[in-house]
CSV table of C-alpha atoms in Angstrom, one decimal:
chain,number,residue,atom,x,y,z
A,245,UNK,CA,42.7,12.2,-60.3
A,246,UNK,CA,39.7,10.8,-62.2
A,247,UNK,CA,39.8,7.7,-59.8
A,248,UNK,CA,39.8,10.0,-56.8
A,249,UNK,CA,36.8,12.0,-58.1
A,250,UNK,CA,35.0,8.8,-58.9
A,251,UNK,CA,35.6,7.5,-55.4
A,252,UNK,CA,34.2,10.8,-53.8
A,253,UNK,CA,31.2,10.5,-56.1
A,254,UNK,CA,30.3,7.0,-54.9
A,255,UNK,CA,30.9,7.9,-51.2
A,256,UNK,CA,28.5,10.8,-51.4
A,257,UNK,CA,26.0,8.7,-53.3
A,258,UNK,CA,26.2,5.9,-50.7
A,259,UNK,CA,25.8,8.4,-47.8
A,260,UNK,CA,22.6,9.9,-49.4
A,261,UNK,CA,21.1,6.4,-49.9
A,262,UNK,CA,21.8,5.5,-46.3
A,263,UNK,CA,20.2,8.7,-45.1
A,264,UNK,CA,17.1,8.0,-47.2
A,265,UNK,CA,16.8,4.4,-45.7
A,266,UNK,CA,17.1,5.7,-42.1
A,267,UNK,CA,14.5,8.4,-42.8
A,268,UNK,CA,12.0,5.9,-44.3
A,269,UNK,CA,12.6,3.4,-41.6
A,270,UNK,CA,11.9,5.9,-38.8
A,271,UNK,CA,8.8,7.2,-40.6
A,272,UNK,CA,7.4,3.6,-40.9
A,273,UNK,CA,8.2,2.9,-37.2
A,274,UNK,CA,6.4,6.1,-36.1
A,275,UNK,CA,3.3,5.3,-38.0
A,276,UNK,CA,3.0,1.6,-37.2
A,277,UNK,CA,4.1,1.5,-33.5
A,278,UNK,CA,1.2,0.7,-31.1
A,279,UNK,CA,0.1,3.4,-28.8
A,280,UNK,CA,0.6,1.4,-25.7
A,281,UNK,CA,4.3,1.1,-25.9
A,282,UNK,CA,6.6,2.4,-23.1
A,283,UNK,CA,9.1,5.0,-24.1
A,284,UNK,CA,12.1,6.4,-22.2
A,285,UNK,CA,11.4,10.1,-21.5
A,286,UNK,CA,14.3,10.9,-19.1
A,287,UNK,CA,17.3,8.7,-19.4
A,288,UNK,CA,19.0,10.1,-16.2
A,289,UNK,CA,15.8,9.5,-14.1
A,290,UNK,CA,14.9,6.3,-16.0
A,291,UNK,CA,11.2,7.5,-16.3
A,292,UNK,CA,9.0,5.4,-18.4
A,293,UNK,CA,5.8,6.8,-19.8
A,294,UNK,CA,3.0,5.0,-21.6
A,295,UNK,CA,1.5,6.6,-24.7
A,296,UNK,CA,-2.1,5.8,-23.6
A,297,UNK,CA,-2.0,8.8,-21.2
A,298,UNK,CA,-5.1,11.1,-21.6
A,299,UNK,CA,-7.9,12.4,-19.6
A,300,UNK,CA,-9.8,9.0,-20.1
A,301,UNK,CA,-7.1,7.1,-18.3
A,302,UNK,CA,-6.3,6.3,-14.6
A,303,UNK,CA,-2.7,7.1,-13.7
A,304,UNK,CA,-0.4,5.2,-11.3
A,305,UNK,CA,2.8,7.1,-10.4
A,306,UNK,CA,5.6,4.6,-9.7
A,307,UNK,CA,8.5,5.6,-7.5
A,308,UNK,CA,10.5,2.6,-8.5
A,309,UNK,CA,14.1,1.4,-8.1
A,310,UNK,CA,15.9,-0.7,-10.6
A,311,UNK,CA,19.5,0.0,-9.7
A,312,UNK,CA,21.5,-0.2,-6.5
A,313,UNK,CA,21.7,-2.9,-3.7
A,314,UNK,CA,17.9,-3.4,-3.6
A,315,UNK,CA,17.3,-3.7,-7.3
A,316,UNK,CA,16.3,-7.3,-7.1
A,317,UNK,CA,13.3,-6.4,-5.0
A,318,UNK,CA,12.4,-3.3,-7.1
A,319,UNK,CA,12.6,-4.9,-10.5
A,320,UNK,CA,10.7,-8.0,-9.4
A,321,UNK,CA,7.9,-6.1,-7.6
A,322,UNK,CA,7.4,-3.3,-10.2
A,323,UNK,CA,7.8,-5.9,-13.0
A,324,UNK,CA,4.8,-7.8,-11.6
A,325,UNK,CA,2.8,-4.7,-10.9
A,326,UNK,CA,3.3,-3.3,-14.4
A,327,UNK,CA,2.7,-6.7,-16.1
A,328,UNK,CA,-0.7,-6.9,-14.2
A,329,UNK,CA,-1.7,-3.4,-15.4
A,330,UNK,CA,-0.8,-4.4,-18.9
A,331,UNK,CA,-2.9,-7.5,-18.7
A,332,UNK,CA,-5.9,-5.4,-17.4
A,333,UNK,CA,-5.5,-3.1,-20.3
A,334,UNK,CA,-5.4,-6.0,-22.7
A,335,UNK,CA,-8.8,-6.9,-21.6
A,336,UNK,CA,-10.3,-3.3,-21.9
A,337,UNK,CA,-9.1,-1.6,-18.8
A,338,UNK,CA,-11.2,-1.1,-15.7
A,339,UNK,CA,-14.8,-0.7,-17.0
A,340,UNK,CA,-13.3,0.8,-20.2
A,341,UNK,CA,-10.9,3.1,-18.3
A,342,UNK,CA,-7.3,2.4,-19.5
A,343,UNK,CA,-4.5,2.3,-16.8
A,344,UNK,CA,-1.3,4.3,-17.5
A,345,UNK,CA,1.9,4.8,-15.5
A,346,UNK,CA,5.3,6.3,-15.4
A,347,UNK,CA,8.4,5.5,-13.4
A,348,UNK,CA,10.8,7.7,-11.5
A,349,UNK,CA,14.0,6.1,-10.3
A,350,UNK,CA,14.5,6.5,-6.5
A,351,UNK,CA,17.4,4.0,-6.0
A,352,UNK,CA,15.7,3.4,-2.6
A,353,UNK,CA,17.0,6.8,-1.5
A,354,UNK,CA,14.5,8.8,0.6
A,355,UNK,CA,15.4,12.3,-0.9
A,356,UNK,CA,14.9,10.9,-4.4
A,357,UNK,CA,11.7,9.3,-3.4
A,358,UNK,CA,10.3,12.6,-2.2
A,359,UNK,CA,11.5,14.3,-5.4
A,360,UNK,CA,9.8,11.6,-7.5
A,361,UNK,CA,6.5,12.0,-5.5
A,362,UNK,CA,6.4,15.7,-6.1
A,363,UNK,CA,7.2,15.2,-9.8
A,364,UNK,CA,4.5,12.6,-10.4
A,365,UNK,CA,1.7,13.4,-8.0
A,366,UNK,CA,-0.4,15.7,-10.2
A,367,UNK,CA,-1.1,13.1,-12.8
A,368,UNK,CA,0.0,12.5,-16.3
A,369,UNK,CA,-1.3,14.4,-19.3
A,370,UNK,CA,-4.7,14.9,-17.6
A,371,UNK,CA,-4.9,11.4,-16.2
A,372,UNK,CA,-5.5,11.7,-12.5
A,373,UNK,CA,-3.2,9.8,-10.0
A,374,UNK,CA,-4.8,6.9,-8.2
A,375,UNK,CA,-2.2,6.0,-5.5
A,376,UNK,CA,1.5,5.9,-4.8
A,377,UNK,CA,3.4,2.7,-4.2
A,378,UNK,CA,7.0,3.5,-3.2
A,379,UNK,CA,7.9,0.0,-1.7
A,380,UNK,CA,10.1,1.8,0.9
A,381,UNK,CA,9.5,2.6,4.5
A,382,UNK,CA,11.8,5.5,4.4
A,383,UNK,CA,10.0,7.1,1.5
A,384,UNK,CA,6.7,6.2,2.9
A,385,UNK,CA,7.4,8.0,6.1
A,386,UNK,CA,8.8,11.0,4.2
A,387,UNK,CA,5.8,11.4,2.0
A,388,UNK,CA,3.1,10.4,4.5
A,389,UNK,CA,2.0,13.9,5.4
A,390,UNK,CA,2.4,15.1,1.8
A,391,UNK,CA,0.0,12.3,0.6
A,392,UNK,CA,-2.5,13.2,3.3
A,393,UNK,CA,-2.4,16.8,2.3
A,394,UNK,CA,-2.7,16.0,-1.4
A,395,UNK,CA,-5.4,13.4,-0.8
A,396,UNK,CA,-3.5,10.7,-2.6
A,397,UNK,CA,-3.4,7.2,-1.2
A,398,UNK,CA,-0.1,5.9,0.0
A,399,UNK,CA,0.1,2.1,-0.4
A,400,UNK,CA,2.7,0.2,1.8
A,401,UNK,CA,1.9,-3.4,1.1
A,402,UNK,CA,3.5,-5.7,3.8
A,403,UNK,CA,5.5,-2.8,5.2
A,404,UNK,CA,5.2,0.8,6.3
A,405,UNK,CA,4.3,2.6,9.5
A,406,UNK,CA,2.4,0.2,11.8
A,407,UNK,CA,0.0,2.7,13.4
A,408,UNK,CA,-1.1,3.8,9.9
A,409,UNK,CA,-3.3,0.6,10.1
A,410,UNK,CA,-5.7,3.0,12.1
A,411,UNK,CA,-7.5,4.7,9.3
A,412,UNK,CA,-9.2,7.0,11.7
A,413,UNK,CA,-5.9,8.9,12.0
A,414,UNK,CA,-4.3,8.0,8.7
A,415,UNK,CA,-7.0,8.1,6.1
A,416,UNK,CA,-4.8,8.0,3.1
A,417,UNK,CA,-2.2,5.3,4.2
A,418,UNK,CA,-2.7,1.6,3.7
A,419,UNK,CA,-0.3,-1.0,5.0
A,420,UNK,CA,-2.1,-3.7,3.1
A,421,UNK,CA,-2.2,-7.3,4.1
A,422,UNK,CA,0.5,-7.2,6.8
A,423,UNK,CA,1.9,-4.4,8.9
A,424,UNK,CA,5.3,-4.8,10.7
A,425,UNK,CA,3.8,-5.6,14.1
A,426,UNK,CA,1.5,-8.2,12.6
A,427,UNK,CA,4.6,-9.8,10.9
A,428,UNK,CA,6.5,-10.2,14.2
A,429,UNK,CA,3.5,-11.3,16.2
A,430,UNK,CA,2.8,-14.1,13.6
A,431,UNK,CA,6.5,-15.1,13.7
A,432,UNK,CA,6.3,-15.4,17.5
A,433,UNK,CA,3.0,-17.4,17.3
A,434,UNK,CA,4.8,-19.8,14.9
A,435,UNK,CA,7.8,-20.2,17.2
A,436,UNK,CA,5.3,-20.9,20.0
A,437,UNK,CA,3.7,-23.6,17.9
A,438,UNK,CA,7.1,-25.2,17.2
A,439,UNK,CA,8.0,-25.0,20.9
A,440,UNK,CA,4.8,-26.7,22.1
A,441,UNK,CA,2.9,-23.5,23.0
A,442,UNK,CA,3.4,-19.9,23.6
A,443,UNK,CA,4.1,-20.5,27.3
A,444,UNK,CA,7.0,-22.7,26.3
A,445,UNK,CA,8.8,-19.7,25.0
A,446,UNK,CA,9.6,-18.6,28.5
A,447,UNK,CA,13.4,-18.6,29.0
A,448,UNK,CA,14.1,-19.0,25.3
A,449,UNK,CA,16.6,-16.7,23.6
A,450,UNK,CA,15.7,-14.8,20.4
A,451,UNK,CA,17.9,-12.5,18.3
A,452,UNK,CA,16.5,-10.0,15.9
A,453,UNK,CA,19.0,-9.2,13.2
A,454,UNK,CA,17.7,-6.1,11.5
A,455,UNK,CA,18.5,-3.8,8.6
A,456,UNK,CA,19.9,-0.4,9.8
A,457,UNK,CA,17.0,1.6,8.4
A,458,UNK,CA,13.6,2.9,9.5
A,459,UNK,CA,12.1,-0.4,8.1
A,460,UNK,CA,14.5,-2.5,10.1
A,461,UNK,CA,13.9,-0.6,13.4
A,462,UNK,CA,10.2,-0.4,13.0
A,463,UNK,CA,9.5,-3.6,15.0
A,464,UNK,CA,11.8,-3.2,18.0
A,465,UNK,CA,9.0,-1.8,20.3
A,466,UNK,CA,6.6,-4.7,19.7
A,467,UNK,CA,9.2,-7.5,20.0
A,468,UNK,CA,10.1,-6.0,23.4
A,469,UNK,CA,6.4,-6.1,24.3
A,470,UNK,CA,6.1,-9.7,23.2
A,471,UNK,CA,9.3,-10.6,25.1
A,472,UNK,CA,7.8,-9.3,28.3
A,473,UNK,CA,4.4,-11.1,27.7
A,474,UNK,CA,5.8,-14.5,26.9
A,475,UNK,CA,9.1,-14.4,29.0
A,476,UNK,CA,11.6,-14.9,26.3
A,477,UNK,CA,14.9,-13.0,26.1
A,478,UNK,CA,15.4,-10.8,23.1
A,479,UNK,CA,18.5,-9.2,21.7
A,480,UNK,CA,18.2,-6.7,18.8
A,481,UNK,CA,21.3,-6.5,16.6
A,482,UNK,CA,21.7,-3.9,13.8
A,483,UNK,CA,23.4,-4.4,10.4
A,484,UNK,CA,24.3,-1.1,8.8
A,485,UNK,CA,23.1,-0.5,5.2
A,486,UNK,CA,23.4,-2.3,2.8
A,487,UNK,CA,24.7,-5.3,4.8
A,488,UNK,CA,27.7,-6.5,3.0
A,489,UNK,CA,29.7,-7.2,6.2
A,490,UNK,CA,28.2,-9.1,9.1
A,491,UNK,CA,31.1,-11.0,10.6
A,492,UNK,CA,31.0,-9.2,14.0
A,493,UNK,CA,27.2,-9.5,14.3
A,494,UNK,CA,27.3,-13.2,13.8
A,495,UNK,CA,30.2,-13.7,16.1
A,496,UNK,CA,28.0,-12.0,18.7
A,497,UNK,CA,25.1,-14.2,17.8
A,498,UNK,CA,27.3,-17.3,18.3
A,499,UNK,CA,28.3,-16.0,21.7
A,500,UNK,CA,24.6,-15.5,22.7
A,501,UNK,CA,23.6,-18.9,21.3
A,502,UNK,CA,19.9,-18.0,20.7
A,503,UNK,CA,17.2,-20.6,20.1
A,504,UNK,CA,16.1,-18.6,17.0
A,505,UNK,CA,17.3,-15.7,14.8
A,506,UNK,CA,14.6,-13.5,13.3
A,507,UNK,CA,16.2,-12.1,10.1
A,508,UNK,CA,14.8,-8.7,9.2
A,509,UNK,CA,16.9,-8.1,6.1
A,510,UNK,CA,16.6,-6.5,2.7
A,511,UNK,CA,18.6,-6.9,-0.5
A,512,UNK,CA,22.1,-8.0,-0.3
A,513,UNK,CA,21.9,-8.3,3.5
A,514,UNK,CA,19.9,-11.6,3.3
A,515,UNK,CA,22.3,-13.9,1.4
A,516,UNK,CA,25.2,-12.4,3.3
A,517,UNK,CA,23.5,-13.2,6.5
A,518,UNK,CA,23.0,-16.9,5.5
A,519,UNK,CA,26.6,-17.3,4.3
A,520,UNK,CA,28.0,-15.7,7.5
A,521,UNK,CA,25.8,-17.8,9.7
A,522,UNK,CA,27.2,-20.9,8.0
A,523,UNK,CA,30.7,-19.7,8.6
A,524,UNK,CA,30.2,-19.3,12.3
A,525,UNK,CA,28.3,-22.6,12.6
A,526,UNK,CA,24.8,-21.3,13.4
A,527,UNK,CA,22.1,-23.7,12.0
A,528,UNK,CA,20.1,-22.2,9.0
A,529,UNK,CA,16.8,-23.9,10.0
A,530,UNK,CA,16.9,-21.8,13.1
A,531,UNK,CA,16.8,-18.6,11.1
A,532,UNK,CA,13.3,-17.2,10.4
A,533,UNK,CA,13.3,-14.6,7.5
A,534,UNK,CA,10.7,-11.9,7.6
A,535,UNK,CA,8.6,-10.7,4.7
A,536,UNK,CA,11.6,-9.0,2.9
A,537,UNK,CA,13.9,-11.9,3.5
A,538,UNK,CA,11.7,-14.4,1.6
A,539,UNK,CA,12.5,-14.3,-2.1
A,540,UNK,CA,14.5,-16.5,-4.5
A,541,UNK,CA,16.9,-13.6,-4.8
A,542,UNK,CA,17.5,-13.8,-1.0
A,543,UNK,CA,18.2,-17.5,-0.8
A,544,UNK,CA,19.7,-18.7,-4.1
A,545,UNK,CA,22.9,-16.4,-4.0
A,546,UNK,CA,23.8,-18.0,-0.7
A,547,UNK,CA,24.2,-21.4,-2.2
A,548,UNK,CA,24.0,-24.4,0.1
A,549,UNK,CA,24.2,-22.0,3.1
A,550,UNK,CA,20.5,-21.3,2.4
A,551,UNK,CA,19.3,-24.9,2.5
A,552,UNK,CA,16.7,-25.3,5.3
A,553,UNK,CA,16.2,-21.5,5.6
A,554,UNK,CA,12.6,-20.6,6.8
A,555,UNK,CA,10.7,-17.4,6.0
A,556,UNK,CA,7.3,-16.1,6.1
A,557,UNK,CA,5.2,-15.1,3.1
A,558,UNK,CA,1.8,-13.6,2.4
A,559,UNK,CA,1.7,-15.2,-1.0
A,560,UNK,CA,3.4,-18.2,-2.6
A,561,UNK,CA,5.7,-18.2,-5.5
A,562,UNK,CA,4.6,-20.2,-8.7
A,563,UNK,CA,2.7,-19.6,-12.0
A,564,UNK,CA,-0.3,-22.0,-11.7
A,565,UNK,CA,-2.7,-19.4,-10.5
A,566,UNK,CA,-5.3,-18.3,-13.2
A,567,UNK,CA,-4.2,-14.7,-12.9
A,568,UNK,CA,-0.6,-15.6,-13.6
A,569,UNK,CA,-1.6,-17.7,-16.6
A,570,UNK,CA,-3.6,-14.9,-17.9
A,571,UNK,CA,-0.6,-12.4,-17.6
A,572,UNK,CA,1.5,-15.1,-19.3
A,573,UNK,CA,-0.9,-15.3,-22.2
A,574,UNK,CA,-1.7,-11.5,-22.6
A,575,UNK,CA,1.7,-10.1,-21.8
A,576,UNK,CA,4.7,-12.5,-21.2
A,577,UNK,CA,4.2,-14.7,-24.3
A,578,UNK,CA,3.8,-11.7,-26.5
A,579,UNK,CA,7.2,-10.4,-25.5
A,580,UNK,CA,5.7,-7.4,-23.6
A,581,UNK,CA,6.7,-8.3,-20.0
A,582,UNK,CA,8.4,-5.6,-17.9
A,583,UNK,CA,10.9,-8.2,-16.7
A,584,UNK,CA,14.3,-8.1,-18.1
A,585,UNK,CA,14.7,-11.8,-17.3
A,586,UNK,CA,11.6,-13.9,-18.0
A,587,UNK,CA,12.8,-16.6,-15.7
A,588,UNK,CA,11.7,-14.4,-12.8
A,589,UNK,CA,8.0,-14.8,-13.8
A,590,UNK,CA,6.2,-16.3,-10.9
A,591,UNK,CA,8.9,-15.6,-8.3
A,592,UNK,CA,8.1,-14.2,-4.9
A,593,UNK,CA,8.9,-10.5,-5.6
A,594,UNK,CA,7.1,-10.7,-9.0
A,595,UNK,CA,4.0,-12.3,-7.5
A,596,UNK,CA,4.0,-9.6,-4.7
A,597,UNK,CA,3.8,-7.0,-7.5
A,598,UNK,CA,0.9,-8.9,-9.1
A,599,UNK,CA,-0.9,-9.0,-5.7
A,600,UNK,CA,-0.2,-5.2,-5.3
A,601,UNK,CA,-1.6,-4.7,-8.7
A,602,UNK,CA,-4.8,-6.7,-7.9
A,603,UNK,CA,-5.4,-4.6,-4.8
A,604,UNK,CA,-4.8,-1.3,-6.5
A,605,UNK,CA,-7.0,-2.1,-9.4
A,606,UNK,CA,-9.7,-3.6,-7.2
A,607,UNK,CA,-9.8,-0.3,-5.2
A,608,UNK,CA,-10.4,1.6,-8.5
A,609,UNK,CA,-13.1,-0.9,-9.5
A,610,UNK,CA,-14.8,-0.7,-6.2
A,611,UNK,CA,-14.7,3.2,-6.3
A,612,UNK,CA,-16.0,3.2,-9.7
A,613,UNK,CA,-19.2,1.5,-8.5
A,614,UNK,CA,-19.9,4.5,-6.3
A,615,UNK,CA,-18.5,7.4,-8.3
A,616,UNK,CA,-18.9,6.3,-11.9
A,617,UNK,CA,-17.0,4.3,-14.4
A,618,UNK,CA,-14.4,7.0,-15.2
A,619,UNK,CA,-10.9,8.2,-14.1
A,620,UNK,CA,-11.0,8.9,-10.4
A,621,UNK,CA,-9.4,11.3,-8.0
A,622,UNK,CA,-7.1,10.1,-5.2
A,623,UNK,CA,-9.8,10.8,-2.7
A,624,UNK,CA,-12.3,8.6,-4.5
A,625,UNK,CA,-9.8,5.8,-4.8
A,626,UNK,CA,-9.2,6.1,-1.1
A,627,UNK,CA,-12.8,5.3,-0.6
A,628,UNK,CA,-12.4,2.3,-2.8
A,629,UNK,CA,-9.5,0.9,-0.8
A,630,UNK,CA,-11.5,1.3,2.4
A,631,UNK,CA,-14.3,-0.8,0.9
A,632,UNK,CA,-12.2,-3.7,-0.5
A,633,UNK,CA,-13.7,-7.0,0.4
A,634,UNK,CA,-11.9,-9.9,-1.1
A,635,UNK,CA,-13.8,-13.0,-0.2
A,636,UNK,CA,-12.8,-16.5,-1.5
A,637,UNK,CA,-15.5,-16.1,-4.1
A,638,UNK,CA,-14.2,-12.7,-5.3
A,639,UNK,CA,-10.6,-14.1,-5.2
A,640,UNK,CA,-11.8,-16.9,-7.5
A,641,UNK,CA,-13.3,-14.4,-9.9
A,642,UNK,CA,-10.0,-12.6,-10.0
A,643,UNK,CA,-8.1,-15.8,-10.6
A,644,UNK,CA,-6.1,-15.1,-7.3
A,645,UNK,CA,-7.6,-17.7,-5.0
A,646,UNK,CA,-4.7,-19.2,-3.1
A,647,UNK,CA,-2.4,-16.3,-4.2
A,648,UNK,CA,-4.0,-13.6,-2.1
A,649,UNK,CA,-5.4,-14.1,1.4
A,650,UNK,CA,-9.0,-13.0,2.1
A,651,UNK,CA,-9.0,-9.3,2.8
A,652,UNK,CA,-11.5,-6.9,4.2
A,653,UNK,CA,-10.6,-3.2,4.7
A,654,UNK,CA,-12.6,-0.6,6.6
A,655,UNK,CA,-12.4,3.0,7.8
A,656,UNK,CA,-10.8,1.8,10.9
A,657,UNK,CA,-8.7,-1.1,9.5
A,658,UNK,CA,-6.3,-0.3,6.7
A,659,UNK,CA,-4.4,-3.6,6.9
A,660,UNK,CA,-7.2,-6.1,6.6
A,661,UNK,CA,-5.3,-9.4,6.8
A,662,UNK,CA,-2.5,-10.1,9.3
A,663,UNK,CA,-1.9,-13.7,8.3
A,664,UNK,CA,1.3,-15.4,6.9
A,665,UNK,CA,2.4,-18.8,5.9
A,666,UNK,CA,5.8,-20.2,6.4
A,667,UNK,CA,8.0,-21.6,3.6
A,668,UNK,CA,11.4,-23.4,3.6
A,669,UNK,CA,14.2,-23.3,1.0
A,670,UNK,CA,15.1,-26.7,-0.3
A,671,UNK,CA,18.1,-25.6,-2.3
A,672,UNK,CA,16.1,-24.9,-5.5
A,673,UNK,CA,12.7,-23.4,-4.6
A,674,UNK,CA,10.5,-22.5,-1.7
A,675,UNK,CA,8.1,-25.1,-0.2
A,676,UNK,CA,5.2,-24.0,2.0
A,677,UNK,CA,5.4,-25.8,5.3
A,678,UNK,CA,2.5,-24.4,7.3
A,679,UNK,CA,-1.0,-23.3,7.2
A,680,UNK,CA,-2.0,-19.6,7.7
A,681,UNK,CA,-0.7,-18.3,11.0
A,682,UNK,CA,-2.6,-15.3,12.2
A,683,UNK,CA,-1.1,-12.4,14.2
A,684,UNK,CA,-2.6,-11.6,17.5
A,685,UNK,CA,-4.5,-8.6,16.2
A,686,UNK,CA,-6.5,-8.3,19.5
A,687,UNK,CA,-3.3,-7.7,21.3
A,688,UNK,CA,-1.9,-5.4,18.7
A,689,UNK,CA,-4.9,-3.2,18.1
A,690,UNK,CA,-4.7,-1.2,21.4
A,691,UNK,CA,-1.1,-0.7,20.8
A,692,UNK,CA,-1.7,0.6,17.3
A,693,UNK,CA,-4.6,2.9,18.4
A,694,UNK,CA,-2.5,4.4,21.3
A,695,UNK,CA,0.3,5.2,18.9
A,696,UNK,CA,-2.0,6.6,16.3
A,697,UNK,CA,-3.9,8.7,18.8
A,698,UNK,CA,-0.6,10.1,20.2
A,699,UNK,CA,0.4,11.0,16.6
A,700,UNK,CA,-3.0,12.7,16.0
A,701,UNK,CA,-2.5,14.8,19.2
A,702,UNK,CA,1.0,15.8,18.2
A,703,UNK,CA,-0.1,16.8,14.7
A,704,UNK,CA,-3.4,18.4,15.7
A,705,UNK,CA,-5.4,15.8,13.7
A,706,UNK,CA,-9.1,15.3,14.4
A,707,UNK,CA,-9.7,11.6,14.7
A,708,UNK,CA,-12.3,10.4,12.3
A,709,UNK,CA,-15.6,9.0,13.5
A,710,UNK,CA,-16.0,6.1,11.3
A,711,UNK,CA,-19.4,5.3,12.6
A,712,UNK,CA,-20.9,8.5,11.3
A,713,UNK,CA,-19.3,8.5,7.9
A,714,UNK,CA,-21.4,7.6,4.9
A,715,UNK,CA,-20.9,4.1,3.5
């Protein structure tokens, strides 16, 4: 009996000691933890909120996706975006204004993207929202009118609604660098170069294998226009979301025997396309991947089926750019990167996130020069986007020369670039194989304006007169 009592005494004593240790540890952690850490605020929604949030900060609401069939793109892109924001903060923010953000998981689902937009649009603890960056055509379409009403810029880098290039009708939407029509036009111009001239495309057969989503279908009208202009035969073939099964589509392609296949894929659809092409005997070096079929995650999982695969890019992979080295020094080497796998540092998706961060922060910086070095409203940041002018000199100052193409935005032009380079997968990495290839913007502009003006008529929108607006 005495032994039993003695045992209970020591068990209780040990429990009390353990409780005291846990309490002391938590207290020390709460008093020593830096204020810039990211904490989970909603496990179900996977929201992440920085503790820097206050009225002296500029807020970026992130409708991100880190799970599901498109997680590779989401984690890479938002990883690069967030790491760039962290690097800017490490150097004092934007003219002393710290950058803060929170994430809301969309899973690339439109309804969740809209819900996230509504949850995040009003800012964070007094910090006003600068712009939204959903990285989803479907979510962009669904929030376009909301963003315009709320006067909050909607950034759709390398994707989105093509006619939103016309800022006269879409003042708050920015398909930065490359809209979908420019993408297809640049690819056709490249195929023309490879064929000995655009006139040599006459009689050629081109198949467009596209993702069964608003993103995938966006370029059907323009490829039909280019087909008629240059005399090539085009066949559009849809792959239902998410693209795990493509046997019937590639058997159809083998029957057609096209000269080229343009792959407008996304996520798992891309490596499946390359593997299936190999199975049916279609040559990989005749497949041209679009801007969302151009990452390491698109090629590497296909193994040797990806060797020789060609795709377009607005930016190269790699870590030798000064801005990447600065992020490495200030963020990655300190164990503070948003990436779960540090090996993805400098990959295509990651670098696109960095580029997106550069453009968003540059818009804030430009707007501050006009409105003051303080947190800005969405309307003020919109002005900043419309006055971005990234010359070679400015890109060198940002450490992004060679990573970002020269870019000049205006009231009328919310794209600003329209150029791509071509790269080829060698089995281990991408190798750039071309100089910049420019889209035929002179051909595309009237098409864009006609579509935008029709939208304005349908929606009762007064078209802006950019010539009379103050600079």
